[in-house]
mmCIF file of C-alpha atoms in Angstrom:
data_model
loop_
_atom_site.group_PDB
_atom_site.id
_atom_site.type_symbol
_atom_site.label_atom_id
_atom_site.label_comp_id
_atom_site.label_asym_id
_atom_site.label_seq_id
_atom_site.Cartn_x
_atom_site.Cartn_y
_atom_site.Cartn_z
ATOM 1 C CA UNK A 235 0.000 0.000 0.000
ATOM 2 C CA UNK A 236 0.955 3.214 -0.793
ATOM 3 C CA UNK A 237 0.108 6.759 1.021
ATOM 4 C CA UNK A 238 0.929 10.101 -0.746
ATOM 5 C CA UNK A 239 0.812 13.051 1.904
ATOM 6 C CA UNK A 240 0.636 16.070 -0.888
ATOM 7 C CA UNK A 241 2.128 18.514 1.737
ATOM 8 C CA UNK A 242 5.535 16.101 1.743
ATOM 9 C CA UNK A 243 5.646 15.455 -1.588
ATOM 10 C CA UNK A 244 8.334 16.901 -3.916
ATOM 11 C CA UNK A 245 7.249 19.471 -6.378
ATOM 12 C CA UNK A 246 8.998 19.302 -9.710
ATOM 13 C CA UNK A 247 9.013 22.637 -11.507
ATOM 14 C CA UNK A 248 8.462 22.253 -15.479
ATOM 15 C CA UNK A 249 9.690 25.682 -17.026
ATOM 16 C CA UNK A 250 7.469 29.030 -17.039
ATOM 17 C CA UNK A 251 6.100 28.437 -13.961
ATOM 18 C CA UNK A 252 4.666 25.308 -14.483
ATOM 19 C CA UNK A 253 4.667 23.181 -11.219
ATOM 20 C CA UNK A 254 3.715 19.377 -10.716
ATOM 21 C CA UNK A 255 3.272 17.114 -7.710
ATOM 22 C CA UNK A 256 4.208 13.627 -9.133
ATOM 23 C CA UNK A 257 1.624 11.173 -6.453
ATOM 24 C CA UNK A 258 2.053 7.775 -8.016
ATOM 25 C CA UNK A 259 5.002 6.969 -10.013
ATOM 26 C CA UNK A 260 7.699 3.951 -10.285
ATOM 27 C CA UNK A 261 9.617 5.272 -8.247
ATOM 28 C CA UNK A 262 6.791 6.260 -4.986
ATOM 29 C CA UNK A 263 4.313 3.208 -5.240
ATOM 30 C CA UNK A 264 5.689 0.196 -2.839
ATOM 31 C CA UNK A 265 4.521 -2.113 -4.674
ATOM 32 C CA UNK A 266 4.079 -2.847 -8.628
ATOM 33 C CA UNK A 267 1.867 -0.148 -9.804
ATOM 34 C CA UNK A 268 0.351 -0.206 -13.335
ATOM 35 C CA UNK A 269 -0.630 3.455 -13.331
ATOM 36 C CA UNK A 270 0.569 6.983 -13.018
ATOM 37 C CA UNK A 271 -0.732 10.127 -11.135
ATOM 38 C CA UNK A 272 0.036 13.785 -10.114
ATOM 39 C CA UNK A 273 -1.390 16.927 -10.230
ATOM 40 C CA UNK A 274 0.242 19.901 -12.161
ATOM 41 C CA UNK A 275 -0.474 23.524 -11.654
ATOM 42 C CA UNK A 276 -0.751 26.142 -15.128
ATOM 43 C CA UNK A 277 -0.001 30.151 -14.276
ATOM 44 C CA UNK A 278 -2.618 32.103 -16.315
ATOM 45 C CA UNK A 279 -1.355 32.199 -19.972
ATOM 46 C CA UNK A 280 0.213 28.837 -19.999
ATOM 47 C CA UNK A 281 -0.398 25.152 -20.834
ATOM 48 C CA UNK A 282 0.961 21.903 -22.443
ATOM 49 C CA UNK A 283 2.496 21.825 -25.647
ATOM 50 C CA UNK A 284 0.514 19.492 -28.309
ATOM 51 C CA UNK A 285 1.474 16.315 -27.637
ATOM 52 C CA UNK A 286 0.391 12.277 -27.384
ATOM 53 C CA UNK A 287 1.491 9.654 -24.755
ATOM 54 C CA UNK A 288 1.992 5.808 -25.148
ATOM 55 C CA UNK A 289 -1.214 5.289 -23.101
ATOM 56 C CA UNK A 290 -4.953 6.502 -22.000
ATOM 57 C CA UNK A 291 -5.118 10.078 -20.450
ATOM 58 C CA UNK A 292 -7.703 10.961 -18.071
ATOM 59 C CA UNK A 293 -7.615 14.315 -16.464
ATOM 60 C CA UNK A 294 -9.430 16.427 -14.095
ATOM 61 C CA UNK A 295 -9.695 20.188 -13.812
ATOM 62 C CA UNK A 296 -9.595 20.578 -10.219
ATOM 63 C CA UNK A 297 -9.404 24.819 -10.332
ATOM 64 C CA UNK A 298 -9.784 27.207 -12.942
ATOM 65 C CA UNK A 299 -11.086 27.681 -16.574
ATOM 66 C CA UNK A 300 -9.139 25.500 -19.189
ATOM 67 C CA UNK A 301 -9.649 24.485 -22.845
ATOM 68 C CA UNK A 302 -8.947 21.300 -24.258
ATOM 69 C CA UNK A 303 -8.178 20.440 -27.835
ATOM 70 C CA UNK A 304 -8.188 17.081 -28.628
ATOM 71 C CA UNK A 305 -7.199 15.789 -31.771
ATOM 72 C CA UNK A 306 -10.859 14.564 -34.046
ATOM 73 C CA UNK A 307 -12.752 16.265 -31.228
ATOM 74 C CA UNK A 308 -11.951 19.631 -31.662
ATOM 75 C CA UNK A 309 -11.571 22.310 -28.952
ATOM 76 C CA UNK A 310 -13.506 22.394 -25.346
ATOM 77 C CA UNK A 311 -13.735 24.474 -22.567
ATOM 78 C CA UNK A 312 -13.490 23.241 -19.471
ATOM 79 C CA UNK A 313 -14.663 24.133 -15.889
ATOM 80 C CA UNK A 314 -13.841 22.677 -12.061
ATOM 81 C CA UNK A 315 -14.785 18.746 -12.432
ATOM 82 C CA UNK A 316 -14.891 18.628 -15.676
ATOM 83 C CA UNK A 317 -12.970 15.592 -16.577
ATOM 84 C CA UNK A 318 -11.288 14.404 -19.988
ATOM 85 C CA UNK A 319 -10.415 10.769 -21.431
ATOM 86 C CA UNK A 320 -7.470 10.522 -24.108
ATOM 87 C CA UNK A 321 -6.638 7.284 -25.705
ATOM 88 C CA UNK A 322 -3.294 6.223 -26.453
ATOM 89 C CA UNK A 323 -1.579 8.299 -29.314
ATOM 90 C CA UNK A 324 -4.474 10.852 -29.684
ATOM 91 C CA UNK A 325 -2.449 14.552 -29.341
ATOM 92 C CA UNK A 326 -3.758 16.781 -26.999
ATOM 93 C CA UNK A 327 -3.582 19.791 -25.419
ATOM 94 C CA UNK A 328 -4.729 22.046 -22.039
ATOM 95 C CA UNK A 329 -4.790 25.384 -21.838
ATOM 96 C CA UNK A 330 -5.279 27.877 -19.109
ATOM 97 C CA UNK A 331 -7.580 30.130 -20.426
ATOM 98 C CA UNK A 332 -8.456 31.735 -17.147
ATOM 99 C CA UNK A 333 -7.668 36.076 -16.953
ATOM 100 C CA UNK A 334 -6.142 35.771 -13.473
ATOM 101 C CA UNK A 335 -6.336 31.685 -11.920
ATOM 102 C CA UNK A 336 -4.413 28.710 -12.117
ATOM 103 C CA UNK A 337 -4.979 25.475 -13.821
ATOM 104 C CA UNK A 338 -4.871 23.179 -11.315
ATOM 105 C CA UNK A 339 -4.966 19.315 -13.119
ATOM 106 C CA UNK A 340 -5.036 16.022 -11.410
ATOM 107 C CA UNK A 341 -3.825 13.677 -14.124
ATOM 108 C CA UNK A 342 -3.847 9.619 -14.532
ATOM 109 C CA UNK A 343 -1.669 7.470 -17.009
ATOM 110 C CA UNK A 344 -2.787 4.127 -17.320
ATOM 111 C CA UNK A 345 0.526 2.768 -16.916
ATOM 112 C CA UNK A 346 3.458 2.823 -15.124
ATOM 113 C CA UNK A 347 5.966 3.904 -17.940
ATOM 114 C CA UNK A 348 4.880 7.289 -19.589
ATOM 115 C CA UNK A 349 6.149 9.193 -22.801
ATOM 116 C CA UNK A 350 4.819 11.666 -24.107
ATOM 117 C CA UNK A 351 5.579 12.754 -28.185
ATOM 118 C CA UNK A 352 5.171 16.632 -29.176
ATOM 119 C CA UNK A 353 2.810 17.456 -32.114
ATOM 120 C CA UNK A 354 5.642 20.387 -33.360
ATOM 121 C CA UNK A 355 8.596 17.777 -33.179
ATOM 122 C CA UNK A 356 7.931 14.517 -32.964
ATOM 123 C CA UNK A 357 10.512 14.150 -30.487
ATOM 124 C CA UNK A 358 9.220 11.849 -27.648
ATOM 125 C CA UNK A 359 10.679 11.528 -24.335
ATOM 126 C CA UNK A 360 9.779 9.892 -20.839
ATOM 127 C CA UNK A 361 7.249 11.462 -18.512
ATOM 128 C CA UNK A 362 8.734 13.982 -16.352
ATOM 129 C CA UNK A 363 12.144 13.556 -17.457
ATOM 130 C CA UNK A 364 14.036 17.137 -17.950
ATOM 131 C CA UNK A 365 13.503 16.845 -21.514
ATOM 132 C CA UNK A 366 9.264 16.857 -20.761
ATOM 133 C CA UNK A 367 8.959 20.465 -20.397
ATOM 134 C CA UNK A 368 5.925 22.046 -20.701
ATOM 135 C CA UNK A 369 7.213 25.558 -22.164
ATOM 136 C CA UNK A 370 7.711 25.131 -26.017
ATOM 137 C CA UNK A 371 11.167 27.899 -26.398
ATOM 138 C CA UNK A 372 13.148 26.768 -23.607
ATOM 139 C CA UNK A 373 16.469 28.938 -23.820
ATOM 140 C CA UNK A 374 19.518 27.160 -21.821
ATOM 141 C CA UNK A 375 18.833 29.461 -18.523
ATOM 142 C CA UNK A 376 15.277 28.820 -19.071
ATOM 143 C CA UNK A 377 15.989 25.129 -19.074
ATOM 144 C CA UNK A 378 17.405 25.298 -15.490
ATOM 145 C CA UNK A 379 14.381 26.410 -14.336
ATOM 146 C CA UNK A 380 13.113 22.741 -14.667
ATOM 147 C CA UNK A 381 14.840 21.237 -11.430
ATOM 148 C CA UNK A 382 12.960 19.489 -8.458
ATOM 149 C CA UNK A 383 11.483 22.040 -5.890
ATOM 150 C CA UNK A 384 10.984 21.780 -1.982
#
């Protein structure tokens, strides 16, 4: 069994301001886990690149206004609760598109090992890796800015 106590868990900081609490990963579950969770928190004017991941998506907006645009779906605005499915390999993206409040996400991978693949690149790389950034134009000082928090 595994207990997450957010207020002890490590913040990881993912360029422009972008902040996420990684809850159940490889590395925190005591046992085998075949999912992934953590919640991740947008400053007004920000979101994820468009991008895919190697499994199903779900995600929860848990505070603020957000739009989704999901690839063959088209683009959706969101509100506290409202909650999104993604297969596998469907690109993606969420958007803060509140005027002055954070996008507060929880998100859940169904499986342990994520990637996720950017629309603009095609580059893909592993889930929360320093190379899964979620500001596009990272300059090299920029890029530092991605380091584990607190």
């Amino acid at each position: 069994m595994t207990v997450i106590k957010v207020e002890n868990a490590e913040r990881l900081g993912r360029g422009g301001g972008v902040v996420t609490i990684p809850l159940i990963t490889r590395q925190s579950a005591e046992e085998e886990n075949l999912i992934t969770t953590g919640i991740s928190t947008y400053p007004v004017g920000t979101g994820a690149p468009y991008h895919s991941h190697n499994c199903d998506e779900h995600v929860t907006l848990l505070e603020g206004l957000a739009e989704v645009e999901i690839e063959g779906v088209g683009t959706v605005k969101l509100v506290s609760d409202d909650t999104t499915y993604v297969k596998a390999g469907i690109f993606h993206k969420f958007t803060n598109i509140s005027d002055s409040v954070p996008m507060k996400i929880l998100w859940v991978y169904s499986s342990a090992y994520v990637t996720r693949t950017f629309y603009d690149t095609g580059e893909t790389v592993e889930h929360l890796s320093s190379a899964d950034a979620m500001v596009k134009d990272l300059s090299p000082l920029a890029a530092r800015e991605f380091t584990r928090e607190g």
